[in-house]
Amino acid sequence: ENEEGKQVFGYKKMPCNGWVFGLSVPYDYVYAPITNLKIAFGILTVVGFLIVVAMCLKFAGMITTPIVALKEHADQLAHGNLRLRDIVKTSDDEIGSLVTAFNTMRAHLAKLISSMATTAEQVAASSEELTANAQQSAESSVHTAETVSKVSTNMDQQISDVNTAKVSVDSVYDDIKLMTNKTNEASVASRDAAQAAEDGAALMRAAMEKIGSLEGSVLQSAEVVKELGENSKQIGQIVEAISSIAEQTNLLSLNAAIEAARAGEQGRGFAVVAEEVRKLATESKESAEQIKARISSIQENTDRAVASMEQGTREV
C-alpha cells in the first residue's frame, strides 16, 4: 500500500541481463471483474431462488388444490349431501386417479342410497297391504265364527223341533192303533157296528187332521233345514275366500321378506313385520280349514235330517 491506495505489485527478472522488471497496478482495477462477477452471481442466485420458490408454490398448489376439494366433498358426503358435482380432474398422476376414484365412489353411493330408499318405500307399502289383508282376514274369521254359532243354535232348535214332531207322530200312530182295535171290536160286535163306525170315522178324521198338521210342520222344518244347508254352503264359500286371502297374505309376506332382505339392515324391521303377518295368515288359514271341516259336518247332518224328514213325509 502507498499514498495512492492499495496496489497489486508484480515483477519478473530478465534472464538476459539480470534486470528486474516490476509493475504496480491499483487493487480495484485488478479485482473489478471478479467483483462484478460476484454481484452477477448473487443476482442470479436470488433470481434462481425466487424461480424455484415460485415453481414449488405452483406444484404445491397443483397437489393441494385437488386434495382440499376432496376433503370438502368428503365432508359434504359425511353430512349426507349426495348432490355434489364431480371434482375436475387436473392431472393424470396419482392425484388425478384419486379424484376419478372419489367421483366414481360418490356416484355409486348415491345410486345405492337411492335404491335403498326405493326398496324401503316398497317394503313399507307391502307392510301396509299385509296389515290391511290381515285385518280383513281377522274380521272375516270373526264374522264366520258368529255365523257358525248362529247356524249351530238354529240346528239345535231344529233338532228339538224334529224330536217334538217325532213324539207327535208316535202319538198319532198310537191313536191309529187304538182306532184299529176299536174298529175290530166294532166289526166283531155287529150290534154296535154303526156306532163304532161313527166313532171310528170321527177318530179317523181327527187323526187325519193331526197328520195333516204334522205333515205341514215336518215340511216347514224340512224347508228350514234346507235353508240352513244353503247357509252352510255360503259359509263354506266364505271360508274358501278366507283361505284364498290367507294364501295371498302369506305370498305377500314372503315377497315383503325378500324385499326386506334386499334392503339389508334398514329392512330388518320390515322383515319382522312380514314374518308376524305370515304367521297370522297361516293361523287364519288353519282356522278356516277347521271351520270348513265343521261346516262340512253340519252340511252332512243337515242333508241326513232333510232326507229323514222327506221320507217321514212320504210315509205319512
Short mmCIF file of C-alpha atoms in Angstrom, two decimals:
data_model
loop_
_atom_site.label_atom_id
_atom_site.label_comp_id
_atom_site.label_asym_id
_atom_site.label_seq_id
_atom_site.Cartn_x
_atom_site.Cartn_y
_atom_site.Cartn_z
CA GLU A 1 0.00 0.00 0.00
CA ASN A 2 1.13 3.59 -0.67
CA GLU A 3 -0.36 7.01 -0.67
CA GLU A 4 -2.41 6.12 -3.78
CA GLY A 5 -4.14 3.25 -2.01
CA LYS A 6 -3.92 -0.49 -2.16
CA GLN A 7 -1.75 -1.70 -5.04
CA VAL A 8 -1.00 -5.01 -6.66
CA PHE A 9 2.72 -5.30 -7.47
CA GLY A 10 4.24 -7.79 -9.85
CA TYR A 11 7.82 -8.32 -11.01
CA LYS A 12 9.93 -10.58 -13.18
CA LYS A 13 13.72 -10.96 -13.51
CA MET A 14 15.01 -10.70 -17.05
CA PRO A 15 17.35 -13.65 -17.81
CA CYS A 16 19.29 -11.81 -20.48
CA ASN A 17 20.68 -9.03 -18.41
CA GLY A 18 19.56 -9.81 -14.87
CA TRP A 19 17.40 -6.80 -14.56
CA VAL A 20 14.15 -6.96 -12.61
CA PHE A 21 11.07 -5.62 -14.32
CA GLY A 22 8.26 -4.53 -11.93
CA LEU A 23 4.69 -3.25 -12.38
CA SER A 24 2.34 -1.70 -9.84
CA VAL A 25 -1.43 -1.74 -10.61
CA PRO A 26 -4.29 -0.48 -8.40
CA TYR A 27 -6.05 -3.28 -6.49
CA ASP A 28 -9.52 -2.16 -7.53
CA TYR A 29 -8.54 -2.22 -11.19
CA VAL A 30 -7.27 -5.80 -10.96
CA TYR A 31 -10.20 -7.24 -9.00
CA ALA A 32 -13.01 -5.21 -10.62
CA PRO A 33 -14.12 -8.11 -12.95
CA ILE A 34 -14.21 -10.54 -10.03
CA THR A 35 -16.35 -8.14 -8.03
CA ASN A 36 -18.71 -7.71 -10.95
CA LEU A 37 -18.85 -11.49 -11.31
CA LYS A 38 -19.74 -11.87 -7.62
CA ILE A 39 -22.51 -9.32 -7.97
CA ALA A 40 -23.88 -11.04 -11.10
CA PHE A 41 -23.69 -14.45 -9.41
CA GLY A 42 -25.51 -13.09 -6.37
CA ILE A 43 -28.25 -11.63 -8.55
CA LEU A 44 -28.57 -14.90 -10.49
CA THR A 45 -28.70 -16.82 -7.22
CA VAL A 46 -31.52 -14.64 -5.87
CA VAL A 47 -33.45 -14.83 -9.16
CA GLY A 48 -32.98 -18.62 -9.32
CA PHE A 49 -34.15 -18.96 -5.71
CA LEU A 50 -37.28 -16.91 -6.47
CA ILE A 51 -37.97 -19.04 -9.56
CA VAL A 52 -37.55 -22.25 -7.54
CA VAL A 53 -39.87 -20.89 -4.83
CA ALA A 54 -42.49 -19.93 -7.45
CA MET A 55 -42.29 -23.38 -9.07
CA CYS A 56 -42.56 -25.07 -5.67
CA LEU A 57 -45.62 -22.98 -4.84
CA LYS A 58 -47.18 -23.84 -8.21
CA PHE A 59 -46.56 -27.58 -7.82
CA ALA A 60 -47.76 -27.45 -4.23
CA GLY A 61 -50.96 -25.75 -5.42
CA MET A 62 -51.43 -28.41 -8.11
CA ILE A 63 -51.16 -31.09 -5.41
CA THR A 64 -53.05 -29.44 -2.55
CA THR A 65 -55.97 -27.98 -4.56
CA PRO A 66 -57.44 -31.41 -5.54
CA ILE A 67 -56.77 -32.71 -2.02
CA VAL A 68 -58.62 -29.74 -0.47
CA ALA A 69 -61.51 -30.30 -2.92
CA LEU A 70 -61.56 -34.00 -1.96
CA LYS A 71 -61.69 -33.06 1.73
CA GLU A 72 -64.58 -30.62 1.18
CA HIS A 73 -66.57 -33.18 -0.87
CA ALA A 74 -65.87 -35.87 1.74
CA ASP A 75 -67.22 -33.56 4.48
CA GLN A 76 -70.36 -32.94 2.38
CA LEU A 77 -70.84 -36.69 1.89
CA ALA A 78 -70.38 -37.26 5.63
CA HIS A 79 -73.25 -34.81 6.26
CA GLY A 80 -75.50 -36.66 3.77
CA ASN A 81 -75.22 -34.30 0.80
CA LEU A 82 -75.12 -36.54 -2.29
CA ARG A 83 -76.00 -33.81 -4.84
CA LEU A 84 -72.40 -32.84 -5.49
CA ARG A 85 -70.72 -32.10 -8.78
CA ASP A 86 -67.75 -34.18 -9.83
CA ILE A 87 -64.34 -32.81 -8.91
CA VAL A 88 -62.49 -31.56 -12.00
CA LYS A 89 -59.51 -33.76 -12.85
CA THR A 90 -56.44 -31.54 -13.46
CA SER A 91 -53.72 -34.16 -13.90
CA ASP A 92 -53.15 -37.79 -14.88
CA ASP A 93 -50.95 -38.68 -11.92
CA GLU A 94 -51.90 -40.41 -8.66
CA ILE A 95 -53.88 -37.34 -7.52
CA GLY A 96 -55.91 -37.45 -10.76
CA SER A 97 -56.57 -41.18 -10.25
CA LEU A 98 -57.69 -40.45 -6.67
CA VAL A 99 -60.10 -37.74 -7.92
CA THR A 100 -61.56 -40.15 -10.52
CA ALA A 101 -62.00 -42.90 -7.90
CA PHE A 102 -63.68 -40.46 -5.50
CA ASN A 103 -66.13 -39.26 -8.19
CA THR A 104 -66.98 -42.89 -9.05
CA MET A 105 -67.47 -43.75 -5.37
CA ARG A 106 -69.80 -40.76 -4.86
CA ALA A 107 -71.92 -41.72 -7.89
CA HIS A 108 -72.20 -45.36 -6.79
CA LEU A 109 -73.03 -44.32 -3.22
CA ALA A 110 -75.79 -42.01 -4.46
CA LYS A 111 -77.28 -44.81 -6.59
CA LEU A 112 -77.07 -47.27 -3.67
CA ILE A 113 -78.81 -44.94 -1.21
CA SER A 114 -81.49 -44.08 -3.79
CA SER A 115 -82.08 -47.80 -4.40
CA MET A 116 -82.29 -48.44 -0.66
CA ALA A 117 -84.80 -45.60 -0.25
CA THR A 118 -86.95 -47.01 -3.07
CA THR A 119 -86.78 -50.50 -1.55
CA ALA A 120 -87.75 -49.13 1.86
CA GLU A 121 -90.81 -47.42 0.34
CA GLN A 122 -91.81 -50.66 -1.40
CA VAL A 123 -91.41 -52.64 1.82
CA ALA A 124 -93.48 -50.04 3.71
CA ALA A 125 -96.25 -50.27 1.07
CA SER A 126 -96.18 -54.09 1.21
CA SER A 127 -96.38 -53.99 5.01
CA GLU A 128 -99.42 -51.70 4.87
CA GLU A 129 -101.11 -54.02 2.37
CA LEU A 130 -100.30 -57.06 4.52
CA THR A 131 -101.68 -55.32 7.59
CA ALA A 132 -104.91 -54.48 5.74
CA ASN A 133 -105.26 -58.09 4.50
CA ALA A 134 -104.61 -59.40 7.99
CA GLN A 135 -107.30 -57.14 9.43
CA GLN A 136 -109.71 -58.23 6.70
CA SER A 137 -108.93 -61.89 7.45
CA ALA A 138 -109.50 -61.31 11.16
CA GLU A 139 -112.85 -59.59 10.51
CA SER A 140 -113.90 -62.41 8.15
CA SER A 141 -112.92 -65.01 10.75
CA VAL A 142 -114.98 -63.25 13.42
CA HIS A 143 -117.97 -62.98 11.05
CA THR A 144 -117.65 -66.66 10.13
CA ALA A 145 -117.44 -67.68 13.78
CA GLU A 146 -120.61 -65.70 14.54
CA THR A 147 -122.39 -67.27 11.56
CA VAL A 148 -121.33 -70.78 12.59
CA SER A 149 -122.53 -70.13 16.13
CA LYS A 150 -125.87 -68.92 14.78
CA VAL A 151 -126.18 -71.96 12.49
CA SER A 152 -125.34 -74.26 15.40
CA THR A 153 -128.04 -72.61 17.52
CA ASN A 154 -130.60 -72.96 14.70
CA MET A 155 -129.62 -76.60 14.20
CA ASP A 156 -130.17 -77.31 17.89
CA GLN A 157 -133.59 -75.67 17.63
CA GLN A 158 -134.45 -77.69 14.50
CA ILE A 159 -133.33 -80.91 16.17
CA SER A 160 -135.59 -80.06 19.10
CA ASP A 161 -138.47 -79.40 16.67
CA VAL A 162 -137.82 -82.69 14.89
CA ASN A 163 -137.86 -84.57 18.21
CA THR A 164 -141.15 -82.88 19.07
CA ALA A 165 -142.54 -83.86 15.67
CA LYS A 166 -141.41 -87.44 16.23
CA VAL A 167 -143.27 -87.54 19.56
CA SER A 168 -146.37 -86.22 17.78
CA VAL A 169 -146.06 -88.89 15.07
CA ASP A 170 -145.72 -91.59 17.73
CA SER A 171 -148.84 -90.24 19.43
CA VAL A 172 -150.75 -90.31 16.13
CA TYR A 173 -149.53 -93.82 15.49
CA ASP A 174 -150.79 -94.91 18.90
CA ASP A 175 -154.13 -93.24 18.16
CA ILE A 176 -154.35 -95.09 14.85
CA LYS A 177 -153.59 -98.39 16.56
CA LEU A 178 -156.25 -97.64 19.13
CA MET A 179 -158.67 -96.74 16.34
CA THR A 180 -157.89 -100.01 14.57
CA ASN A 181 -158.52 -102.04 17.70
CA LYS A 182 -161.79 -100.29 18.23
CA THR A 183 -162.75 -100.88 14.61
CA ASN A 184 -162.02 -104.59 15.03
CA GLU A 185 -164.09 -104.67 18.16
CA ALA A 186 -166.87 -102.87 16.28
CA SER A 187 -166.76 -105.39 13.46
CA VAL A 188 -166.99 -108.25 15.98
CA ALA A 189 -169.78 -106.54 17.84
CA SER A 190 -172.23 -106.23 15.00
CA ARG A 191 -174.85 -104.70 17.18
CA ASP A 192 -172.65 -101.72 17.94
CA ALA A 193 -171.17 -101.63 14.43
CA ALA A 194 -172.87 -98.44 13.34
CA GLN A 195 -171.96 -96.53 16.47
CA ALA A 196 -168.45 -97.91 16.42
CA ALA A 197 -168.12 -96.98 12.75
CA GLU A 198 -169.18 -93.44 13.51
CA ASP A 199 -166.73 -93.29 16.41
CA GLY A 200 -164.01 -94.72 14.18
CA ALA A 201 -164.76 -92.20 11.43
CA ALA A 202 -164.56 -89.36 13.94
CA LEU A 203 -161.27 -90.63 15.27
CA MET A 204 -160.06 -91.11 11.69
CA ARG A 205 -160.95 -87.53 10.79
CA ALA A 206 -159.21 -86.22 13.89
CA ALA A 207 -156.18 -88.36 13.12
CA MET A 208 -156.07 -87.19 9.51
CA GLU A 209 -156.30 -83.56 10.64
CA LYS A 210 -153.49 -84.17 13.13
CA ILE A 211 -151.43 -85.93 10.47
CA GLY A 212 -152.03 -83.05 8.04
CA SER A 213 -150.94 -80.54 10.67
CA LEU A 214 -147.94 -82.69 11.49
CA GLU A 215 -147.07 -83.02 7.79
CA GLY A 216 -147.11 -79.22 7.45
CA SER A 217 -144.81 -78.88 10.46
CA VAL A 218 -142.47 -81.52 9.08
CA LEU A 219 -142.40 -79.86 5.64
CA GLN A 220 -141.76 -76.46 7.24
CA SER A 221 -138.97 -77.98 9.32
CA ALA A 222 -137.53 -79.56 6.17
CA GLU A 223 -137.56 -76.18 4.40
CA VAL A 224 -135.80 -74.56 7.37
CA VAL A 225 -133.20 -77.32 7.42
CA LYS A 226 -132.68 -76.93 3.65
CA GLU A 227 -132.24 -73.20 4.15
CA LEU A 228 -129.69 -73.95 6.85
CA GLY A 229 -127.92 -76.22 4.37
CA GLU A 230 -127.78 -73.38 1.84
CA ASN A 231 -126.45 -71.04 4.53
CA SER A 232 -123.84 -73.65 5.38
CA LYS A 233 -122.78 -73.75 1.72
CA GLN A 234 -122.49 -69.95 1.69
CA ILE A 235 -120.40 -70.13 4.84
CA GLY A 236 -118.23 -72.70 3.08
CA GLN A 237 -117.71 -70.22 0.23
CA ILE A 238 -116.77 -67.54 2.77
CA VAL A 239 -114.29 -69.96 4.34
CA GLU A 240 -112.82 -70.64 0.87
CA ALA A 241 -112.44 -66.87 0.35
CA ILE A 242 -110.72 -66.56 3.74
CA SER A 243 -108.35 -69.38 2.80
CA SER A 244 -107.58 -67.62 -0.50
CA ILE A 245 -106.96 -64.32 1.30
CA ALA A 246 -104.71 -66.11 3.80
CA GLU A 247 -102.70 -67.66 0.94
CA GLN A 248 -102.37 -64.26 -0.79
CA THR A 249 -101.36 -62.68 2.52
CA ASN A 250 -98.77 -65.41 3.03
CA LEU A 251 -97.43 -64.78 -0.50
CA LEU A 252 -97.30 -61.02 0.08
CA SER A 253 -95.48 -61.54 3.40
CA LEU A 254 -92.96 -63.73 1.58
CA ASN A 255 -92.40 -61.02 -1.06
CA ALA A 256 -92.04 -58.40 1.68
CA ALA A 257 -89.47 -60.60 3.47
CA ILE A 258 -87.50 -60.90 0.21
CA GLU A 259 -87.60 -57.11 -0.37
CA ALA A 260 -86.60 -56.53 3.27
CA ALA A 261 -83.67 -58.94 2.85
CA ARG A 262 -82.58 -56.97 -0.21
CA ALA A 263 -82.79 -53.75 1.79
CA GLY A 264 -80.25 -55.12 4.28
CA GLU A 265 -80.02 -53.59 7.74
CA GLN A 266 -82.70 -50.99 7.06
CA GLY A 267 -85.19 -53.67 6.01
CA ARG A 268 -84.77 -55.81 9.16
CA GLY A 269 -87.78 -54.22 10.91
CA PHE A 270 -89.96 -54.81 7.84
CA ALA A 271 -88.78 -58.46 7.78
CA VAL A 272 -90.01 -58.92 11.37
CA VAL A 273 -93.41 -57.40 10.47
CA ALA A 274 -93.64 -59.62 7.38
CA GLU A 275 -92.89 -62.72 9.47
CA GLU A 276 -95.61 -61.82 12.02
CA VAL A 277 -98.10 -61.25 9.20
CA ARG A 278 -97.14 -64.58 7.64
CA LYS A 279 -97.77 -66.35 10.97
CA LEU A 280 -101.15 -64.60 11.26
CA ALA A 281 -102.04 -65.64 7.70
CA THR A 282 -101.06 -69.25 8.48
CA GLU A 283 -103.18 -69.26 11.64
CA SER A 284 -106.10 -67.74 9.72
CA LYS A 285 -105.82 -70.45 7.07
CA GLU A 286 -105.71 -73.20 9.72
CA SER A 287 -108.75 -71.72 11.46
CA ALA A 288 -110.54 -71.51 8.11
CA GLU A 289 -109.77 -75.20 7.46
CA GLN A 290 -111.18 -76.13 10.88
CA ILE A 291 -114.30 -74.07 10.24
CA LYS A 292 -114.62 -75.68 6.79
CA ALA A 293 -114.45 -79.16 8.36
CA ARG A 294 -117.12 -78.22 10.90
CA ILE A 295 -119.35 -76.72 8.20
CA SER A 296 -118.96 -79.92 6.14
CA SER A 297 -120.07 -81.96 9.16
CA ILE A 298 -123.05 -79.64 9.69
CA GLN A 299 -123.99 -79.93 6.00
CA GLU A 300 -123.87 -83.74 6.19
CA ASN A 301 -126.10 -83.75 9.28
CA THR A 302 -128.45 -81.27 7.59
CA ASP A 303 -128.70 -83.44 4.46
CA ARG A 304 -129.47 -86.51 6.58
CA ALA A 305 -132.13 -84.59 8.52
CA VAL A 306 -133.75 -83.36 5.29
CA ALA A 307 -133.74 -86.88 3.83
CA SER A 308 -135.25 -88.29 7.02
CA MET A 309 -137.99 -85.65 7.06
CA GLU A 310 -138.83 -86.22 3.39
CA GLN A 311 -139.05 -89.97 3.98
CA GLY A 312 -141.27 -89.41 7.01
CA THR A 313 -143.49 -87.12 4.94
CA ARG A 314 -143.84 -89.74 2.20
CA GLU A 315 -144.69 -92.44 4.74
CA VAL A 316 -147.36 -90.24 6.31
#
